[in-house]
mmCIF file of C-alpha atoms in Angstrom:
data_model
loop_
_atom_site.group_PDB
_atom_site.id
_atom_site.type_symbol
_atom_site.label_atom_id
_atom_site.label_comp_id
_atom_site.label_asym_id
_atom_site.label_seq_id
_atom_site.Cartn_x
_atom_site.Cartn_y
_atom_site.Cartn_z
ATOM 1 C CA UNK V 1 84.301 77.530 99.455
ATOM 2 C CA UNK V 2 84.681 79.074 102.728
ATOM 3 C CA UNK V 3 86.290 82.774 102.940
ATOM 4 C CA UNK V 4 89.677 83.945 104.523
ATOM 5 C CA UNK V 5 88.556 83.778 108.171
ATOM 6 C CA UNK V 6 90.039 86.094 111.236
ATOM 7 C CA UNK V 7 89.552 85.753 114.922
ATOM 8 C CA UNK V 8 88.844 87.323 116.826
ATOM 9 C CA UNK V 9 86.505 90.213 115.285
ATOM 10 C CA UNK V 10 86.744 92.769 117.696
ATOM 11 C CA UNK V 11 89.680 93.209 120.453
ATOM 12 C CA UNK V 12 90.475 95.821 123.102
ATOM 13 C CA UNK V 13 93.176 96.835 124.894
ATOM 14 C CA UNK V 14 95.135 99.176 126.599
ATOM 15 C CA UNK V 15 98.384 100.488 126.075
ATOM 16 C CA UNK V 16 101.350 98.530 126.624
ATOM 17 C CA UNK V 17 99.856 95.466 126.088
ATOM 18 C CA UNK V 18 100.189 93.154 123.276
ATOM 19 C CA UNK V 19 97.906 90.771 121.348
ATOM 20 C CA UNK V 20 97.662 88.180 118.659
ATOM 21 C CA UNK V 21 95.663 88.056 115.816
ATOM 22 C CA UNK V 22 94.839 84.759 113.587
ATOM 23 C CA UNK V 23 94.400 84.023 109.826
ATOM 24 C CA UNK V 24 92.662 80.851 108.029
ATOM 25 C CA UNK V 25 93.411 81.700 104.312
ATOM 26 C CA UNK V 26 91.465 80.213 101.759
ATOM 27 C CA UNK V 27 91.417 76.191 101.336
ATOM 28 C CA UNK V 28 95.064 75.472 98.852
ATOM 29 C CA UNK V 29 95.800 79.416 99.344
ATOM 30 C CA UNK V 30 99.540 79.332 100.607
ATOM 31 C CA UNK V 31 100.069 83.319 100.366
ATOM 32 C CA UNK V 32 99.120 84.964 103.523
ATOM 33 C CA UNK V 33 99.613 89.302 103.608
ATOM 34 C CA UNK V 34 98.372 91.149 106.412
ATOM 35 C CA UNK V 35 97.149 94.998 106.168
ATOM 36 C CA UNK V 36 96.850 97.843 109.001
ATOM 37 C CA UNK V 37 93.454 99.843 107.498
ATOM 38 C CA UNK V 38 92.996 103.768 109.153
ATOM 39 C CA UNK V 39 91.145 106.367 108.606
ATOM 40 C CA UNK V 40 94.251 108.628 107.846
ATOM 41 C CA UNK V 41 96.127 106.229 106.307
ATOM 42 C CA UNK V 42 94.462 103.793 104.357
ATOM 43 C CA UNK V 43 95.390 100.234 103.652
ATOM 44 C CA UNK V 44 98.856 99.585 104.385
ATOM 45 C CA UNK V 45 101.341 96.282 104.047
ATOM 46 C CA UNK V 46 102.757 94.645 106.574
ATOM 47 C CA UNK V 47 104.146 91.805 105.867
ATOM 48 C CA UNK V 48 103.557 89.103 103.277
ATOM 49 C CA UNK V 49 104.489 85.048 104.383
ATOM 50 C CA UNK V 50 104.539 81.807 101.768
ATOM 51 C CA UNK V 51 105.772 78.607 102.874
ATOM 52 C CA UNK V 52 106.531 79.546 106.645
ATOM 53 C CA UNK V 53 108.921 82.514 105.601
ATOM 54 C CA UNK V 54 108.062 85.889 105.434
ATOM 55 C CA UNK V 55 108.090 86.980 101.826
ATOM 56 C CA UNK V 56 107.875 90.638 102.116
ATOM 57 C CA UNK V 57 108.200 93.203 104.612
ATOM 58 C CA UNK V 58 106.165 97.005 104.742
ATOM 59 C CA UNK V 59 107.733 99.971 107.160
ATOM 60 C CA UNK V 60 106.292 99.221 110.646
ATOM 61 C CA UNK V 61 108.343 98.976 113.487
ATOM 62 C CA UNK V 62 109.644 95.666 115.057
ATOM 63 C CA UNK V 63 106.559 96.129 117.676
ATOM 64 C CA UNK V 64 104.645 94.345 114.584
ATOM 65 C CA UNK V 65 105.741 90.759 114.125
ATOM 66 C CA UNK V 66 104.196 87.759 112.415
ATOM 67 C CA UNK V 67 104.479 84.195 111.632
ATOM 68 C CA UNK V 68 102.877 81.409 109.531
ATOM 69 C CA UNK V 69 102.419 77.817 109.942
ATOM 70 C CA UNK V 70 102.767 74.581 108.017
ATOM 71 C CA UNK V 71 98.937 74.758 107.216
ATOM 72 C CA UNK V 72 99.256 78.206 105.859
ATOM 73 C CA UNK V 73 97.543 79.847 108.720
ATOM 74 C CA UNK V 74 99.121 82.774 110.455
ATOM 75 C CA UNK V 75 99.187 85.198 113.172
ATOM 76 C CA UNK V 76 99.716 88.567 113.779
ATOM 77 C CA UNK V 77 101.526 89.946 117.391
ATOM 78 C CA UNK V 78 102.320 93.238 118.287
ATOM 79 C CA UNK V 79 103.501 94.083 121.243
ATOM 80 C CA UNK V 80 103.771 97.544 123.637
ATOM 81 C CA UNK V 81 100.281 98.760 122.365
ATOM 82 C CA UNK V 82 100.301 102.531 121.698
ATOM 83 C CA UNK V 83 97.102 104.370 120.783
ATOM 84 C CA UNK V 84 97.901 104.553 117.302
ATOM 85 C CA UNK V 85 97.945 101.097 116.672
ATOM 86 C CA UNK V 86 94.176 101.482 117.030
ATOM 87 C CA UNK V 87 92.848 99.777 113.164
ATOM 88 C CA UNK V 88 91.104 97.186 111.149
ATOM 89 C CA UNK V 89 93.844 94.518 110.689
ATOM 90 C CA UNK V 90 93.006 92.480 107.720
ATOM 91 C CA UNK V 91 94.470 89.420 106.248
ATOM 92 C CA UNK V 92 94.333 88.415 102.396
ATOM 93 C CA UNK V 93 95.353 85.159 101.485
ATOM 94 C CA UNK V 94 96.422 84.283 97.334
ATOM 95 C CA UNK V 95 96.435 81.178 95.998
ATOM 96 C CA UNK V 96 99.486 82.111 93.804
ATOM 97 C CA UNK V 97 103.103 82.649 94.746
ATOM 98 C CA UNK V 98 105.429 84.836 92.643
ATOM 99 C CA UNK V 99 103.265 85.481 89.671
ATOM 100 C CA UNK V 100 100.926 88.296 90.566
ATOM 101 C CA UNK V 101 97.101 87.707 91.273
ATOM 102 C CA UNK V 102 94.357 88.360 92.891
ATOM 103 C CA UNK V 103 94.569 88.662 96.925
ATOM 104 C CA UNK V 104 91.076 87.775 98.959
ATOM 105 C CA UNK V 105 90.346 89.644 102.094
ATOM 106 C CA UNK V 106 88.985 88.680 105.050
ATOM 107 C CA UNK V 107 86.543 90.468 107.750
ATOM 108 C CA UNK V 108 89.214 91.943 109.576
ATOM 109 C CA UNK V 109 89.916 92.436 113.338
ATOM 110 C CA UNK V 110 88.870 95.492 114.717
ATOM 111 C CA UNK V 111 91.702 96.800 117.542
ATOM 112 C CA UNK V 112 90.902 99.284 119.687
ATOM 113 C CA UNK V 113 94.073 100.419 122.347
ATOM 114 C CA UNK V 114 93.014 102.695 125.160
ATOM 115 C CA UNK Z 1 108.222 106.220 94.940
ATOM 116 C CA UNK Z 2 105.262 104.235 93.893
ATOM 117 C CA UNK Z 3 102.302 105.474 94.550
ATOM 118 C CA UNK Z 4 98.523 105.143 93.644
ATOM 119 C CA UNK Z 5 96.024 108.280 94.085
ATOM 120 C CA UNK Z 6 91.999 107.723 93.490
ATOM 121 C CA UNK Z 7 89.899 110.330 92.429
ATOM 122 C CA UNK Z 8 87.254 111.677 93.278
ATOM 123 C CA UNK Z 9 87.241 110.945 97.244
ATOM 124 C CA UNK Z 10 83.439 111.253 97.054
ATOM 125 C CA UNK Z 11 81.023 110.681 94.794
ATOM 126 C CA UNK Z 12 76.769 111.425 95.233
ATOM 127 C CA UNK Z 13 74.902 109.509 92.339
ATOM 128 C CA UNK Z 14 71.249 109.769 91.733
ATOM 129 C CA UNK Z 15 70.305 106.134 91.207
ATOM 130 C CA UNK Z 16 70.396 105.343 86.941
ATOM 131 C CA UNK Z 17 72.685 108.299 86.930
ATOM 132 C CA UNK Z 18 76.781 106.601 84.678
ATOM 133 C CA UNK Z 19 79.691 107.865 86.266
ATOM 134 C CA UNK Z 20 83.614 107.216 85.955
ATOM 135 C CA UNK Z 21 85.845 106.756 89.255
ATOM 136 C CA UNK Z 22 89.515 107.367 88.411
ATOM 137 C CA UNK Z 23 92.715 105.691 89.834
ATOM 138 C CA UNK Z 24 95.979 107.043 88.618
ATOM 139 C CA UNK Z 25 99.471 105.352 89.662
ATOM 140 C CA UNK Z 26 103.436 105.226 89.467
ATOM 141 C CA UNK Z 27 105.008 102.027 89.976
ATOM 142 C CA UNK Z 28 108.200 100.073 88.979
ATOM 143 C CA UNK Z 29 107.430 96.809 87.386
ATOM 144 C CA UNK Z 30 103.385 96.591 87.597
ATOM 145 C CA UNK Z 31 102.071 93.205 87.696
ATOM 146 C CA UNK Z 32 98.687 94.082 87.988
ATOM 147 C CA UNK Z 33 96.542 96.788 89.107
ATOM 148 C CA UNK Z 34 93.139 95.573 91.422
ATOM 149 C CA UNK Z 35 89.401 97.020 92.239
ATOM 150 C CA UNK Z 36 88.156 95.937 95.178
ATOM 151 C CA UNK Z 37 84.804 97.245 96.943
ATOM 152 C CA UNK Z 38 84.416 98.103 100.605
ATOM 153 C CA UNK Z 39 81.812 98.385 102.888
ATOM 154 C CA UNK Z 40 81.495 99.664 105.888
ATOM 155 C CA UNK Z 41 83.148 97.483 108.694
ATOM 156 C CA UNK Z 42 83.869 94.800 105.977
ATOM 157 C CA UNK Z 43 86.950 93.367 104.685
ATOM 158 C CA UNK Z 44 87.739 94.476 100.766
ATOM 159 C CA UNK Z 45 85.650 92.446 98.189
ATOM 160 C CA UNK Z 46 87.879 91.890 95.389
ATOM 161 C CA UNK Z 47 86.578 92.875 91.942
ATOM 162 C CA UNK Z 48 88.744 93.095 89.179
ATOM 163 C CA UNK Z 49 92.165 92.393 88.005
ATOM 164 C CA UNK Z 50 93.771 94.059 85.261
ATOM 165 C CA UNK Z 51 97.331 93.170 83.653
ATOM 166 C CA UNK Z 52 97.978 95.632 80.701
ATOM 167 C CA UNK Z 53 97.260 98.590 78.944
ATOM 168 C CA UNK Z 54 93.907 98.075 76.870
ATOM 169 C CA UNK Z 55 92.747 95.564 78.783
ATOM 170 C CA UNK Z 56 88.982 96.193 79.770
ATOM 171 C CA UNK Z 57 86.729 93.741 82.627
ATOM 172 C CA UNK Z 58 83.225 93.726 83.253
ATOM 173 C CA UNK Z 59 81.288 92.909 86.089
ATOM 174 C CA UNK Z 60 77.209 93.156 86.113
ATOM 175 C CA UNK Z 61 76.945 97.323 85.885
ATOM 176 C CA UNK Z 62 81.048 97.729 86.850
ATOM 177 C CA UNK Z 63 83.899 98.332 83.747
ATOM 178 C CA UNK Z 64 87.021 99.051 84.705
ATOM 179 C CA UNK Z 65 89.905 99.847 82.106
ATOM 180 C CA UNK Z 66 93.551 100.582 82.443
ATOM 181 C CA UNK Z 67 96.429 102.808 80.395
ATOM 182 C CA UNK Z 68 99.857 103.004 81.332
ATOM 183 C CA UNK Z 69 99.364 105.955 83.747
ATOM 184 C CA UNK Z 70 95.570 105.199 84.643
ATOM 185 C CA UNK Z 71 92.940 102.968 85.355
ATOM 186 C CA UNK Z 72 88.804 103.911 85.356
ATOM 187 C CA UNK Z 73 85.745 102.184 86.614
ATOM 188 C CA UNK Z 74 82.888 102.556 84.836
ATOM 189 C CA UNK Z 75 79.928 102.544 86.297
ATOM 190 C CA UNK Z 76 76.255 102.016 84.501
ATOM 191 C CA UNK Z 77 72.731 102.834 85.340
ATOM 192 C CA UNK Z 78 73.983 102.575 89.305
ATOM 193 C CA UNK Z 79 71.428 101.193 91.994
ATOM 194 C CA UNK Z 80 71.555 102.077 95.693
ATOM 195 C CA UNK Z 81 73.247 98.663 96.602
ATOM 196 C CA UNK Z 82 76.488 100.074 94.572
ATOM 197 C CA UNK Z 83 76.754 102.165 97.673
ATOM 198 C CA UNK Z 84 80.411 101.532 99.315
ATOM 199 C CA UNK Z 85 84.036 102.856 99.375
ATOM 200 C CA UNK Z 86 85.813 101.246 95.906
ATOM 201 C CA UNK Z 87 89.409 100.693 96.703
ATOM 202 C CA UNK Z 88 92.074 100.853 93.767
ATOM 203 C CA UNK Z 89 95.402 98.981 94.606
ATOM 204 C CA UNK Z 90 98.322 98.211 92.708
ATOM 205 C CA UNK Z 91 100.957 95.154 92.543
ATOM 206 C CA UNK Z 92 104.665 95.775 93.145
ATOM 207 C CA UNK Z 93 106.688 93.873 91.509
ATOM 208 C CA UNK Z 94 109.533 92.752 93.986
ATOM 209 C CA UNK Z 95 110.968 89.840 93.546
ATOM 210 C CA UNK Z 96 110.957 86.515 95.384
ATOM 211 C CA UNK Z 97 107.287 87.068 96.711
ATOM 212 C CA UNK Z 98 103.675 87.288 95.531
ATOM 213 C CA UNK Z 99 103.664 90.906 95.461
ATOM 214 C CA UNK Z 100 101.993 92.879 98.052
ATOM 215 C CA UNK Z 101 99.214 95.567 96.782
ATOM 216 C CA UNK Z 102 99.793 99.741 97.306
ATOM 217 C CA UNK Z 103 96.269 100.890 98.051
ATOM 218 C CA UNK Z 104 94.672 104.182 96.931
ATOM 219 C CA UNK Z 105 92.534 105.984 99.587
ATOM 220 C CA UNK Z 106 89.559 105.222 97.874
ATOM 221 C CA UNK Z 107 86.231 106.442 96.529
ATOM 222 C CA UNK Z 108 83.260 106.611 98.779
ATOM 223 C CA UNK Z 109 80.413 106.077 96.271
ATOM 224 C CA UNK Z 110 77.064 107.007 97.686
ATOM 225 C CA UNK Z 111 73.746 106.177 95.024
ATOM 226 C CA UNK Z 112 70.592 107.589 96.214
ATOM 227 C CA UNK Z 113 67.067 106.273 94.649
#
């Protein structure tokens, strides 16, 4: 069975810009989270979507915005680049909804803002 | 506030050499507290899930066990391939969604032969 799959791998860009990220979750996975991974920081939610509606929302500013689609695939867009948004972005995708379980990461996209 | 703090932040392991990572954590309404293992430029590689006090999983030379405040992994006779960061992460319980996971910083594990 094939992993949770992100494109692309590795992005740059400079400030001001913005970019998209995609997500394949896991075949029959319909939870889809997405995490901003620094060195400071850690792993850290941002949002959570299940049946084309976000779910759940972490505390990043309205820069970060996301979406899903009918065949559980998502994307990630955030806009006005600063050079703190500089991460691994990594998407998880769950097979459950609403009863807890196990979350399974993918590769992660590696964004670098100069 | 819930929160989830892993201890030690490093850890240097002569290769057969049992150890004990610890993850301690606060949180309203667990639903289940996770191990993952990281490494380097890789995406978390999930592990273990645990869903009450006393419950204990095993994995090849991995253990992990969880209390009510705390959660350990256990890990035997260690081989340099058990080299990577292992990632502790709890799930909140809020309602109306699958329940996104507070990490821990982690525990770099390093096992040298």
């Amino acid at each position: 069975k094939a992993g949770v799959t992100q494109t692309p791998r590795y992005l740059i860009k400079t400030r001001g810009q913005q970019v998209t990220l995609s997500c394949s979750p896991i075949s029959g996975h319909r939870s889809v989270s997405w995490y901003q991974q620094t060195p400071g920081q850690g792993l850290q939610f941002l949002f959570e979507y299940f049946s084309e509606t976000q779910r759940n929302k972490g505390n990043f500013p309205g820069r970060f915005s996301g979406r899903q689609f009918s065949n559980s695939r998502s994307e990630m867009n955030v806009s006005t680049l600063e050079l703190g948004d500089s991460a691994l972005y990594l998407c998880a995708s769950s097979q459950n909804y609403g009863t807890g379980g196990a979350w399974k990461f993918g590769p992660g996209t590696r964004l670098t803002v100069l | 506030e819930d929160q989830v703090t892993q201890s030690p932040e490093a850890l240097r392991l002569q290769e057969g050499e049992s150890s004990s990572l610890n993850c301690s954590y606060t949180v309203s309404g667990l639903r289940g507290l996770f191990w993952y293992r990281q490494d380097p430029g890789k995406g978390p590689e999930f592990l273990f899930t645990l869903y009450s006090a006393g419950e204990e999983k095993e994995k090849e030379r991995l253990k992990a066990t969880l209390t009510k405040k705390e959660s350990f992994l256990h890990i035997t006779a260690p081989k340099p391939e058990d080299s990577a960061t292992y990632l502790c992460a709890v799930q909140a319980g809020k309602r109306g969604s699958q329940g996104n996971l507070i990490f821990g910083k982690g525990t770099k594990l390093s096992v040298k032969p």
